PDB file of C-alpha atoms in Angstrom:
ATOM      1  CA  UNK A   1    -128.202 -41.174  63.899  1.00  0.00           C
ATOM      2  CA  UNK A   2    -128.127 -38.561  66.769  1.00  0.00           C
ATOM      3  CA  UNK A   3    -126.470 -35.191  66.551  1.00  0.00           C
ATOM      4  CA  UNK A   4    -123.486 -36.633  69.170  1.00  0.00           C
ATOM      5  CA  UNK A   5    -122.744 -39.948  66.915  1.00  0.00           C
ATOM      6  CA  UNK A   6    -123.085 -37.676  63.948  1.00  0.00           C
ATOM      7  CA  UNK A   7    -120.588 -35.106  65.102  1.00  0.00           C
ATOM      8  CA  UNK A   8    -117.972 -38.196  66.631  1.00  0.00           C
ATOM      9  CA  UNK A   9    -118.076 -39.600  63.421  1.00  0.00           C
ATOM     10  CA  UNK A  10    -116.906 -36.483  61.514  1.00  0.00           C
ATOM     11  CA  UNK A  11    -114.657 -35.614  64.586  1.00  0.00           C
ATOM     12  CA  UNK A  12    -111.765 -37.616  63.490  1.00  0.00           C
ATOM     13  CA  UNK A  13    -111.361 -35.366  60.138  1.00  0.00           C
ATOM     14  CA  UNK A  14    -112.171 -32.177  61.825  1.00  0.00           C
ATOM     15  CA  UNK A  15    -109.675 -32.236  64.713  1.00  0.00           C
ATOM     16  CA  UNK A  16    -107.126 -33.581  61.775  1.00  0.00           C
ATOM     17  CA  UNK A  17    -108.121 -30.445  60.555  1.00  0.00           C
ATOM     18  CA  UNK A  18    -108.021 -27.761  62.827  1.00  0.00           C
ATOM     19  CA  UNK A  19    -104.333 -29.394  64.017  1.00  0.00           C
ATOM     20  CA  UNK A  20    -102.952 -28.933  60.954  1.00  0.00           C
ATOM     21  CA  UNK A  21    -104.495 -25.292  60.932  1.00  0.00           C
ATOM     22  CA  UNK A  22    -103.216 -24.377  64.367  1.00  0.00           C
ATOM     23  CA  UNK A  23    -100.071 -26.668  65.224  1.00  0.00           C
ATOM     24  CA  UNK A  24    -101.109 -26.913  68.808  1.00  0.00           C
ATOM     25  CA  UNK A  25    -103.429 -29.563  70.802  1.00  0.00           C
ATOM     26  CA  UNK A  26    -105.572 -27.715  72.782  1.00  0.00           C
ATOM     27  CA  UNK A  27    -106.011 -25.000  70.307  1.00  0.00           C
ATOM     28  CA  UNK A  28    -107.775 -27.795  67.911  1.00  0.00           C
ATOM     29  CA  UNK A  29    -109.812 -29.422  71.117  1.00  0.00           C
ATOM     30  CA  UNK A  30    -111.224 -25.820  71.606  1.00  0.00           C
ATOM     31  CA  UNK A  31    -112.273 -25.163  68.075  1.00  0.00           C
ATOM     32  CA  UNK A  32    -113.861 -28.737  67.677  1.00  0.00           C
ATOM     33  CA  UNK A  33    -115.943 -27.736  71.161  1.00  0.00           C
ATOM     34  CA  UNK A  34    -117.041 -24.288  69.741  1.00  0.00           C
ATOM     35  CA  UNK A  35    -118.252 -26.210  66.556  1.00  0.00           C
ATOM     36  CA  UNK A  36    -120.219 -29.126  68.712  1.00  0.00           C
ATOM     37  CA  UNK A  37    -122.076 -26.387  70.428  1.00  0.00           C
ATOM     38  CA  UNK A  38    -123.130 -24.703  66.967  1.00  0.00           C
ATOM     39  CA  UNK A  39    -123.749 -28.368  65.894  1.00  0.00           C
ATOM     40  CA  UNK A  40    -126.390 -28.836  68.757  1.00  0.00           C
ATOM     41  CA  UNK A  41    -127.934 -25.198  67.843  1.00  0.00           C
ATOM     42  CA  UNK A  42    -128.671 -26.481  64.398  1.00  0.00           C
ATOM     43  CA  UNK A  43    -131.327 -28.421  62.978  1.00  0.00           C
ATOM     44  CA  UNK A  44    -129.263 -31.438  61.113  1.00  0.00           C
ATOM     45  CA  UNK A  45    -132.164 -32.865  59.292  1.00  0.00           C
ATOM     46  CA  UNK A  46    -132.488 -29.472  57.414  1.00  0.00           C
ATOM     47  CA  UNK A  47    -128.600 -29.513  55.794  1.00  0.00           C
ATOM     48  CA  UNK A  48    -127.855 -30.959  52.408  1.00  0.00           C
ATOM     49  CA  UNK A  49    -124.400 -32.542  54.197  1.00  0.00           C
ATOM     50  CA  UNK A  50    -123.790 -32.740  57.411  1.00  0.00           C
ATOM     51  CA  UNK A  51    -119.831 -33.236  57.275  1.00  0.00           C
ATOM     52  CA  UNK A  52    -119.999 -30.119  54.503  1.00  0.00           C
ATOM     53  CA  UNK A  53    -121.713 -27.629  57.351  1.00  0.00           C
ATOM     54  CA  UNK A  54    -119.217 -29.501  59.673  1.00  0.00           C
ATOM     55  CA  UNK A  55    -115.750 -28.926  58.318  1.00  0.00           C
ATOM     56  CA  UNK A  56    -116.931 -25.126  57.149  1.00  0.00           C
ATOM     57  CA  UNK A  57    -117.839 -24.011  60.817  1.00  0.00           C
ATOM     58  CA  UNK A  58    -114.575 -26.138  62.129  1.00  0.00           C
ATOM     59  CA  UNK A  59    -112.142 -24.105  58.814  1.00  0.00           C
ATOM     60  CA  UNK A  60    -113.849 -20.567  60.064  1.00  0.00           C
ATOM     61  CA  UNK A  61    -113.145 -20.822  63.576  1.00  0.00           C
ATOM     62  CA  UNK A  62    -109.780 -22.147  62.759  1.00  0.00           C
ATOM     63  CA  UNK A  63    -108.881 -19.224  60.157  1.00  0.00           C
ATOM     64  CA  UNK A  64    -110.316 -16.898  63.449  1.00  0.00           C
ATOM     65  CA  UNK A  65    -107.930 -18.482  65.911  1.00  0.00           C
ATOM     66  CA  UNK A  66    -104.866 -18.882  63.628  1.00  0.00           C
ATOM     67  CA  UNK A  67    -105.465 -14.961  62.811  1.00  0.00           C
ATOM     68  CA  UNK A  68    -105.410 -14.458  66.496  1.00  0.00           C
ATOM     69  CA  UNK A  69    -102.123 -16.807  66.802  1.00  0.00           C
ATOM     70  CA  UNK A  70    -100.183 -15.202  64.305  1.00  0.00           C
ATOM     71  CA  UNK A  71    -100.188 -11.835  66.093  1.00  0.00           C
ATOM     72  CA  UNK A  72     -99.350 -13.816  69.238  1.00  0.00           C
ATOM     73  CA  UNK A  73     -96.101 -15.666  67.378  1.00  0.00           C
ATOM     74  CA  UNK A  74     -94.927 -12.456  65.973  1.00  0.00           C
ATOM     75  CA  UNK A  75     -93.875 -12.270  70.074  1.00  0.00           C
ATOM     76  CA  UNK A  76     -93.035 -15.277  70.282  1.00  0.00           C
ATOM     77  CA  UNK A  77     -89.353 -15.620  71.514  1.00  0.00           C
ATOM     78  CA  UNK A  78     -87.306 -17.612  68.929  1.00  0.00           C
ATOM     79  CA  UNK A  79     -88.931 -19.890  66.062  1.00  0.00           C
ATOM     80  CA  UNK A  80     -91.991 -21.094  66.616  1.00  0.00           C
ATOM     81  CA  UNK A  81     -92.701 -24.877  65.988  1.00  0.00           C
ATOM     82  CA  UNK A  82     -95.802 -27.037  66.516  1.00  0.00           C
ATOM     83  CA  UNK A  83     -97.121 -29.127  69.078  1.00  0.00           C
ATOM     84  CA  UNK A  84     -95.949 -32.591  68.592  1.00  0.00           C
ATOM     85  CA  UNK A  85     -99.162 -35.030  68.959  1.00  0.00           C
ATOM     86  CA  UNK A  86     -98.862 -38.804  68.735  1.00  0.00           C
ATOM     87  CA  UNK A  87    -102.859 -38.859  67.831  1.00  0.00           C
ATOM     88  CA  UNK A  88    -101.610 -39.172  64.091  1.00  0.00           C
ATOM     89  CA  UNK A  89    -100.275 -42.992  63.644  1.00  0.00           C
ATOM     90  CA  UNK A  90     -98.647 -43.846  60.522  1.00  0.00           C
ATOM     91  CA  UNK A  91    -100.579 -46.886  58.437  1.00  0.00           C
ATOM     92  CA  UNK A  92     -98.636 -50.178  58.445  1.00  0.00           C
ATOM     93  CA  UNK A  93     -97.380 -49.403  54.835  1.00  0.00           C
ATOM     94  CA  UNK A  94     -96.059 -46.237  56.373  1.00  0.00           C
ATOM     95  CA  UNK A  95     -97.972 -44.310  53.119  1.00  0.00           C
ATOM     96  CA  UNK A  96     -95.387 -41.239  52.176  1.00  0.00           C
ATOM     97  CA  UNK A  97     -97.732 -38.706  51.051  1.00  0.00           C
ATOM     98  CA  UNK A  98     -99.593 -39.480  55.045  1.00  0.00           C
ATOM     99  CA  UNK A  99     -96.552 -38.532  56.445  1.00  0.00           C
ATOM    100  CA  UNK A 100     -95.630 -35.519  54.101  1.00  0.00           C
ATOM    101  CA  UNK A 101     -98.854 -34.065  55.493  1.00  0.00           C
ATOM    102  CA  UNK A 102     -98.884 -34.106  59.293  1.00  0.00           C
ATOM    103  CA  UNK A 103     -95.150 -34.104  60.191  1.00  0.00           C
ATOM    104  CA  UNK A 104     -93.766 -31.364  61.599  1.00  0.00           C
ATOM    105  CA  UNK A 105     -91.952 -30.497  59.055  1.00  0.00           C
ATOM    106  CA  UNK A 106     -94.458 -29.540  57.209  1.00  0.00           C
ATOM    107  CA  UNK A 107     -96.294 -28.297  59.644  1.00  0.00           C
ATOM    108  CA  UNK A 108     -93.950 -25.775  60.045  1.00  0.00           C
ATOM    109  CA  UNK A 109     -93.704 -24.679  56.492  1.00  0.00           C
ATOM    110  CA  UNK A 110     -97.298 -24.259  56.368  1.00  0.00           C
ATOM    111  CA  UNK A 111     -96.830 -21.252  58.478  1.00  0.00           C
ATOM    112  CA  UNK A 112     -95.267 -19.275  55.885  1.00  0.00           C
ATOM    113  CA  UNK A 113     -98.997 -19.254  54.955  1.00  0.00           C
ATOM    114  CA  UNK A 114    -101.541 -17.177  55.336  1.00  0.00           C
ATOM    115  CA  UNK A 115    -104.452 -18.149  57.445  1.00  0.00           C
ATOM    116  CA  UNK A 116    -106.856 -18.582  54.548  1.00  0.00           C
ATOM    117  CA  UNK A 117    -103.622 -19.675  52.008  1.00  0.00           C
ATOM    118  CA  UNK A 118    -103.719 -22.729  54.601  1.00  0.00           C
ATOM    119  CA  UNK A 119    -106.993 -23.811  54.978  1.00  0.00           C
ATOM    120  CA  UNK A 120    -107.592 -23.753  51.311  1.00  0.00           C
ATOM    121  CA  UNK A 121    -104.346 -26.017  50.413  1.00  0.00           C
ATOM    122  CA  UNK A 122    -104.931 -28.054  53.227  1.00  0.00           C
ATOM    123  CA  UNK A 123    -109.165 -28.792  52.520  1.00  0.00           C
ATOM    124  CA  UNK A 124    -107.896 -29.265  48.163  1.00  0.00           C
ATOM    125  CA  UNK A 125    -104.660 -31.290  49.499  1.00  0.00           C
ATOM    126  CA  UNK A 126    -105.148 -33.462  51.922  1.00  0.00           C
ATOM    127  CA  UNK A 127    -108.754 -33.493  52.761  1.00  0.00           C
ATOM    128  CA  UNK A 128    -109.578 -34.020  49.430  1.00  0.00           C
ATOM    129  CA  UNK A 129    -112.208 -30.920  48.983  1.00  0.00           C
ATOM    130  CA  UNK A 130    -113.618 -29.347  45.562  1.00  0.00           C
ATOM    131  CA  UNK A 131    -112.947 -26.033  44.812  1.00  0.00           C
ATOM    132  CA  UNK A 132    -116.225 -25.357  44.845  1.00  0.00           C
ATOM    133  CA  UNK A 133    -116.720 -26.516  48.142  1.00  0.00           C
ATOM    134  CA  UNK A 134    -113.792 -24.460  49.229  1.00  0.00           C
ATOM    135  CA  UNK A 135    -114.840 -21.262  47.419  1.00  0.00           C
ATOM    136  CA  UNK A 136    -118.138 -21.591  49.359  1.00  0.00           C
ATOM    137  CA  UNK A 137    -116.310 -22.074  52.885  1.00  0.00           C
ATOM    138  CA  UNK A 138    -113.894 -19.231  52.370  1.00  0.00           C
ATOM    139  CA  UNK A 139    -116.299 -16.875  50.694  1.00  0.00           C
ATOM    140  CA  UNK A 140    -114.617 -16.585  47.478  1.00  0.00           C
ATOM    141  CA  UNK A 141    -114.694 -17.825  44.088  1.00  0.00           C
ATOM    142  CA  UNK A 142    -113.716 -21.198  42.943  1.00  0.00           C
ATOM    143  CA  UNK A 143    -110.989 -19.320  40.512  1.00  0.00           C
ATOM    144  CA  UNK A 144    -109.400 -17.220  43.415  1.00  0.00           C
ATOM    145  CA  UNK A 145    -109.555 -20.723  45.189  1.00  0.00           C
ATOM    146  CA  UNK A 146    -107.834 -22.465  42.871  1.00  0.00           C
ATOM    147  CA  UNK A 147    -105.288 -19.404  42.378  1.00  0.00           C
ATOM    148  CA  UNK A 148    -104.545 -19.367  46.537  1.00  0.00           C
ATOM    149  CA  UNK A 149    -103.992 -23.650  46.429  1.00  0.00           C
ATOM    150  CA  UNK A 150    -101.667 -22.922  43.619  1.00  0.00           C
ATOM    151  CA  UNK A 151     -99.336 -20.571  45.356  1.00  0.00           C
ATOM    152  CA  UNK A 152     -99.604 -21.691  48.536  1.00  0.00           C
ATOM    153  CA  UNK A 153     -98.210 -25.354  46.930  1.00  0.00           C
ATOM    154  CA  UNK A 154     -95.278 -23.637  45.019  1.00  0.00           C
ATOM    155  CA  UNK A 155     -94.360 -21.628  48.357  1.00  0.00           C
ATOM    156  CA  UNK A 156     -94.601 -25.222  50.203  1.00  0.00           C
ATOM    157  CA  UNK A 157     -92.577 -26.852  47.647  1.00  0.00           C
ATOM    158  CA  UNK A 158     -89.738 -24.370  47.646  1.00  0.00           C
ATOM    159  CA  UNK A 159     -89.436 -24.445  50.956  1.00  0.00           C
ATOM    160  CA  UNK A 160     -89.991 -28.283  51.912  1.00  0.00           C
ATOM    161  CA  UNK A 161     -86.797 -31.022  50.792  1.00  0.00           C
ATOM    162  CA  UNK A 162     -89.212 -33.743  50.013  1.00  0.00           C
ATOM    163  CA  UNK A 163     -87.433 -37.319  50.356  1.00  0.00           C
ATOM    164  CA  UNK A 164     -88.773 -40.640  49.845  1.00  0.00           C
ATOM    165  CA  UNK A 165     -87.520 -42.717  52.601  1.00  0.00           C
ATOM    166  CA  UNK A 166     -88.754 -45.626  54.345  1.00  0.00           C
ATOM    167  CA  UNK A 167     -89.274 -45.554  58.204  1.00  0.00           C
ATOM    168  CA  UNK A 168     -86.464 -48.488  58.451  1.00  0.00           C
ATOM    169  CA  UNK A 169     -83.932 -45.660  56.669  1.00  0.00           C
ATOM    170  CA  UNK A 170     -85.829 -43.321  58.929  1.00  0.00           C
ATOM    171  CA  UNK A 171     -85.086 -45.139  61.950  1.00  0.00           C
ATOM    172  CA  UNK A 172     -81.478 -45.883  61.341  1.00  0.00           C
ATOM    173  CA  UNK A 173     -80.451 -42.101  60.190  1.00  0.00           C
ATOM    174  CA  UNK A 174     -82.199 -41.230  63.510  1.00  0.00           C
ATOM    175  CA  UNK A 175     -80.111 -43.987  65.514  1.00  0.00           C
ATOM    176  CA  UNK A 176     -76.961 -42.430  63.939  1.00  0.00           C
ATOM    177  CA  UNK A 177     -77.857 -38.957  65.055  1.00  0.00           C
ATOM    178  CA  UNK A 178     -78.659 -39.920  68.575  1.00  0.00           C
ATOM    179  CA  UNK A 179     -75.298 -41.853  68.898  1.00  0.00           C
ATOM    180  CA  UNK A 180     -73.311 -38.629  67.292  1.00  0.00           C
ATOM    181  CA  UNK A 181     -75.078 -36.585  70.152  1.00  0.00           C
ATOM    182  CA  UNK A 182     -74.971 -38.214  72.757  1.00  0.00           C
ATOM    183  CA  UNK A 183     -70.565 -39.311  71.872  1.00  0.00           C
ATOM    184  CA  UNK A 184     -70.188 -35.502  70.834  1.00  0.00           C
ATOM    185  CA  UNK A 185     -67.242 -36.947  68.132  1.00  0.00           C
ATOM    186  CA  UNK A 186     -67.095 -34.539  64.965  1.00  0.00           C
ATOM    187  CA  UNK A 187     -66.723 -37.022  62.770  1.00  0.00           C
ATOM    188  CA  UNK A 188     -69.846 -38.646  63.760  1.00  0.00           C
ATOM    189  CA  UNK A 189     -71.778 -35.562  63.631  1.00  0.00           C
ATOM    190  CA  UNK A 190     -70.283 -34.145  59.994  1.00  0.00           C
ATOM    191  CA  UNK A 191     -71.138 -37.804  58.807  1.00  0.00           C
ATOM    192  CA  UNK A 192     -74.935 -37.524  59.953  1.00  0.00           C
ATOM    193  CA  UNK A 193     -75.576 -33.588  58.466  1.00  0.00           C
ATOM    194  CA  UNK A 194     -75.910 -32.776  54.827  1.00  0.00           C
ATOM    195  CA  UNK A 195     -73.764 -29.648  54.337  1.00  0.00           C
ATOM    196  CA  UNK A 196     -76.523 -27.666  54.237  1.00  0.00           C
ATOM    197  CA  UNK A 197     -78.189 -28.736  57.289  1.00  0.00           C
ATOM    198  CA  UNK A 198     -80.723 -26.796  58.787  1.00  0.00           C
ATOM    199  CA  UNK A 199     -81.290 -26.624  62.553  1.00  0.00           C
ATOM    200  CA  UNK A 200     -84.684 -25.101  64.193  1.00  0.00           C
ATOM    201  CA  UNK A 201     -85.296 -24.979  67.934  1.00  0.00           C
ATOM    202  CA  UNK A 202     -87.884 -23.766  69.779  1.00  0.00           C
ATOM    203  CA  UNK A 203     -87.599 -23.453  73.777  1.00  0.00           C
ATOM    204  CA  UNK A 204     -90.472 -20.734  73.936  1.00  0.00           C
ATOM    205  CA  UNK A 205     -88.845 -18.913  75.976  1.00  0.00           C
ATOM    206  CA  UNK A 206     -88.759 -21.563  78.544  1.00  0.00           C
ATOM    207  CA  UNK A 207     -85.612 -23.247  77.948  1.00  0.00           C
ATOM    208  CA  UNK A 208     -82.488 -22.605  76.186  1.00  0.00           C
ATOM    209  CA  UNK A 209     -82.708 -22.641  72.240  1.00  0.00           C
ATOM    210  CA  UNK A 210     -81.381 -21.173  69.009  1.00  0.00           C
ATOM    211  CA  UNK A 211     -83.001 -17.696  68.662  1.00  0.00           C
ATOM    212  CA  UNK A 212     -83.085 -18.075  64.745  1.00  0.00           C
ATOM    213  CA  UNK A 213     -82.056 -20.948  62.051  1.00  0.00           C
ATOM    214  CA  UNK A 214     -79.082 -22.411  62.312  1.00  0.00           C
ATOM    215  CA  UNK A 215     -77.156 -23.677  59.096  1.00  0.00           C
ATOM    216  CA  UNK A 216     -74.596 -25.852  57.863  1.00  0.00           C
ATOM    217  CA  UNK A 217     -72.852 -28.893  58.895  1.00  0.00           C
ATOM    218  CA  UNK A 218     -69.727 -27.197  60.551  1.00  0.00           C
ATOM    219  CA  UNK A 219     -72.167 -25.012  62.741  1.00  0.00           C
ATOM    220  CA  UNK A 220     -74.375 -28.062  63.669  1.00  0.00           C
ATOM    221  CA  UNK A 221     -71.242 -30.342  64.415  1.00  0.00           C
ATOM    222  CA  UNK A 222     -69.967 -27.438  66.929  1.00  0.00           C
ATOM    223  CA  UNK A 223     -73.090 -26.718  68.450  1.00  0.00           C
ATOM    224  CA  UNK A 224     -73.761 -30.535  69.503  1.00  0.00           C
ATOM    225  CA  UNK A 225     -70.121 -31.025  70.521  1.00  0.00           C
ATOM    226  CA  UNK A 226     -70.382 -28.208  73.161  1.00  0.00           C
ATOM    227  CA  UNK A 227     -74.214 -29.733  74.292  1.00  0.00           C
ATOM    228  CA  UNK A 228     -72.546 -32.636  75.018  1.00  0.00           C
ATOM    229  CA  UNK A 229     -69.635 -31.483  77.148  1.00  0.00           C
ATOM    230  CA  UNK A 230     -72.530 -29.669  78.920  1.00  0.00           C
ATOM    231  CA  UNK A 231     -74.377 -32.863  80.047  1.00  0.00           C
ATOM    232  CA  UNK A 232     -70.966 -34.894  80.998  1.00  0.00           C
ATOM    233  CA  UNK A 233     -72.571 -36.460  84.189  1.00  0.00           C
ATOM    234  CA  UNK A 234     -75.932 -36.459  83.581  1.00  0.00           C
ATOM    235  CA  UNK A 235     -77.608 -39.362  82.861  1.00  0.00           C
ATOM    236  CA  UNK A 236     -78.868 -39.093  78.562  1.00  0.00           C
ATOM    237  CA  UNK A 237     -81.393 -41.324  77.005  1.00  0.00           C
ATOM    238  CA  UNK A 238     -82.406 -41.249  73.484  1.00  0.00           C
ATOM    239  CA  UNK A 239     -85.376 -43.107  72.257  1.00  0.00           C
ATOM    240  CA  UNK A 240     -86.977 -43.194  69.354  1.00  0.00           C
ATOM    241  CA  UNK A 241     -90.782 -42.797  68.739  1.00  0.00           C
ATOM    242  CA  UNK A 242     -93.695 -42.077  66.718  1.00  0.00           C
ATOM    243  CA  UNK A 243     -95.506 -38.627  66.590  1.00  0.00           C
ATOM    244  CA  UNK A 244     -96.622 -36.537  64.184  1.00  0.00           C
ATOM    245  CA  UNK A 245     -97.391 -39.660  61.786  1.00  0.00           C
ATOM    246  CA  UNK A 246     -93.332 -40.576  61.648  1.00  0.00           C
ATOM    247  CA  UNK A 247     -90.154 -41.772  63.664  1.00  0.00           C
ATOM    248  CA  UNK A 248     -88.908 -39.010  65.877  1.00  0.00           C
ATOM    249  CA  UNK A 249     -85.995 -39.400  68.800  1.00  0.00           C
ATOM    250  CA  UNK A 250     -87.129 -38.278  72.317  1.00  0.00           C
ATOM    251  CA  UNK A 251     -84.415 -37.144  74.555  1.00  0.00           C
ATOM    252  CA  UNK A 252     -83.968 -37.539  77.842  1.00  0.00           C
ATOM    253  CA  UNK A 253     -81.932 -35.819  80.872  1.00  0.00           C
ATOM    254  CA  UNK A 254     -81.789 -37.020  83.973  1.00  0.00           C
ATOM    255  CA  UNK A 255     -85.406 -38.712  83.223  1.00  0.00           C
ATOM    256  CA  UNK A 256     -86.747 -36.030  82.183  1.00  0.00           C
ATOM    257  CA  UNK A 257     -88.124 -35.161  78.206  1.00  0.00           C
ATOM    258  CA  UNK A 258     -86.075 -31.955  77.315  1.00  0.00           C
ATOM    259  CA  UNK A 259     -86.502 -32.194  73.287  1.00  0.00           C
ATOM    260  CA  UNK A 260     -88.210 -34.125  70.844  1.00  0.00           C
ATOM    261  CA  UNK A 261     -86.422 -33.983  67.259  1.00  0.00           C
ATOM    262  CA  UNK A 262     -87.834 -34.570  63.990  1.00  0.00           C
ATOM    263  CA  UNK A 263     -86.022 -34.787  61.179  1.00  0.00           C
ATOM    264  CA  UNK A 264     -85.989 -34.784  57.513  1.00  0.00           C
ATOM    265  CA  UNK A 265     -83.383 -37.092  55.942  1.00  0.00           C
ATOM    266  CA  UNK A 266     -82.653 -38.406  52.524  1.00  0.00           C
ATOM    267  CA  UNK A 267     -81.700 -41.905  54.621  1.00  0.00           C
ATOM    268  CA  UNK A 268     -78.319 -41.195  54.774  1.00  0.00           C
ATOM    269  CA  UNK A 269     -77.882 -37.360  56.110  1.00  0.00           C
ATOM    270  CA  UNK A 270     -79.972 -35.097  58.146  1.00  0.00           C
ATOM    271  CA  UNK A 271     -80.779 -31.694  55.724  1.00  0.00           C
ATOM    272  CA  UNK A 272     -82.864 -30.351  58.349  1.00  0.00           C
ATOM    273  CA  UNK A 273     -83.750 -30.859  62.088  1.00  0.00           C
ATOM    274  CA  UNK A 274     -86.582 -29.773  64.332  1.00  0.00           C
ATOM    275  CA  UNK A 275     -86.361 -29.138  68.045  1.00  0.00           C
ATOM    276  CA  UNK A 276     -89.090 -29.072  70.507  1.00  0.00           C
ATOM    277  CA  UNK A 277     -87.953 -28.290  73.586  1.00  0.00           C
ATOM    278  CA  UNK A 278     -90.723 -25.736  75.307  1.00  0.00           C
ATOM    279  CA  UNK A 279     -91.411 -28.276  77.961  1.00  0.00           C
ATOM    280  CA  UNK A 280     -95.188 -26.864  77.567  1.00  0.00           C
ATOM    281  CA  UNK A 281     -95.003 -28.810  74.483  1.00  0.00           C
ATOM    282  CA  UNK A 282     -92.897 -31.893  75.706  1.00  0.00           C
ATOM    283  CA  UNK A 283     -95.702 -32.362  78.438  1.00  0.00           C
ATOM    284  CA  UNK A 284     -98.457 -34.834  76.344  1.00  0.00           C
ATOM    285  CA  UNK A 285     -95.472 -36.724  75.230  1.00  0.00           C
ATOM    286  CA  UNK A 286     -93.649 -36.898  78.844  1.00  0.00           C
ATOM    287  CA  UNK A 287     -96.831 -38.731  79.337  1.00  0.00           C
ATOM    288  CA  UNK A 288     -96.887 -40.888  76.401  1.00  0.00           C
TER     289      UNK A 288
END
């Protein structure tokens, strides 16, 4: 096999990879060129594993580019949220624990992490990597590996509401949400939040969003009840679509993609709600 098939075959994985380390598209595309042009400087036949020497370069330059990003987002205007990608489709069974690991949800707990916290939970996690595989990408031992994995999954799980909910349940909650919206009615809206709702926006600086968290049903009913008194007259579409490995609801002003929500649900009520809406994020899926 030549060093290009070799390297496409692994590519899958390693841009899964480096997306989930850095949360934004192009970010991954220009780690996974930096690591084909070490690829082509090597001489394949000489490694034990090819994929092994693969995902370590493609981790490095990810934990040296998320370093790099994290002083960026402490600038950052407002929360900071990921890139939503529609790259990630969900398998026909919809497979929960698929989903749990590549929506944006958890995407955005991950940065709580530290660069290295998240590229050792993610390889022992979801890729499915030894600890002594880890411990030799990360340069430590397979005892501090297995130490960072273990807090960086009790920091994840305290901050994650982990439902099980099938993507019909999915679907419907998000149906509900975009009718409440788009109608404005506070009785719709307190009958689609959990009390304890949880609303985080990101406009980048670029459009109009919360500055910090918003919480609670009351707050979220208000907030969407004065949004849509602001867009009497313009023409609003809601659609709902698939990206980040789940249902999400695109909306649309005037024809043009202003936020894309995600949410997580228990099927019945929305506990917490992510909004995209730096249009330099909106753009892949305005093409979609």
């Amino acid at each position: 096999m030549s060093d290009l098939a070799t390297f496409n075959t692994h590519r899958p994985r390693l841009w899964g990879l480096a997306y989930r380390m850095l949360g934004i598209r192009a970010d991954a595309d220009d780690v996974l060129q930096e690591a084909w042009l070490r690829w082509r400087e090597v001489d394949s036949a000489a490694l034990a594993s090819s994929e092994a020497w693969l995902v370590t370069v493609t981790t490095r330059l990810a934990i040296d580019r998320l370093r790099l990003q994290k002083r960026e987002r402490e600038r950052y205007p407002g929360p900071w949220l990921p890139e939503p990608v529609t790259e990630f489709a969900a398998p026909p069974e919809a497979a929960y624990e698929f989903v749990n690991d590549v929506s944006l949800a958890f995407l955005a707990v991950l940065e709580r992490l530290s660069p290295q916290e998240r590229a050792a939970y993610l390889l022992y996690e979801v890729f499915d990597t030894g600890y002594d595989e880890i411990a030799a990408m990360l340069d430590k031992s397979a005892a501090a590996c297995r130490q960072i994995v273990h807090r960086a999954r009790e920091r994840i799980q305290a901050a994650k509401p982990r439902f099980a909910v099938s993507q019909d349940q999915h679907r419907a909650l998000l149906a509900r949400f975009a009718a409440a919206a788009q109608s404005g009615t506070a009785e719709q809206l307190l009958a689609v939040f959990a009390e304890e709702a949880m609303l985080v926006s990101d406009g980048g600086g670029k459009a109009v969003a919360a500055r910090r968290p918003l919480h609670g049903a009351e707050r979220l009913m208000r907030l969407f009840q004065v949004l849509a008194r602001q867009r009497d007259g313009q023409q609003q579409r809601f659609m709902i679509a698939s990206f980040n490995g789940e249902p999400g609801l695109l909306h649309y002003l005037d024809g043009v993609l202003v936020t894309a929500y995600a949410v997580v649900g228990d099927g019945e009520r929305i506990h917490a709600l992510y909004a995209v809406r730096n249009p330099d994020k909106l753009a892949a899926l305005s093409q979609a």
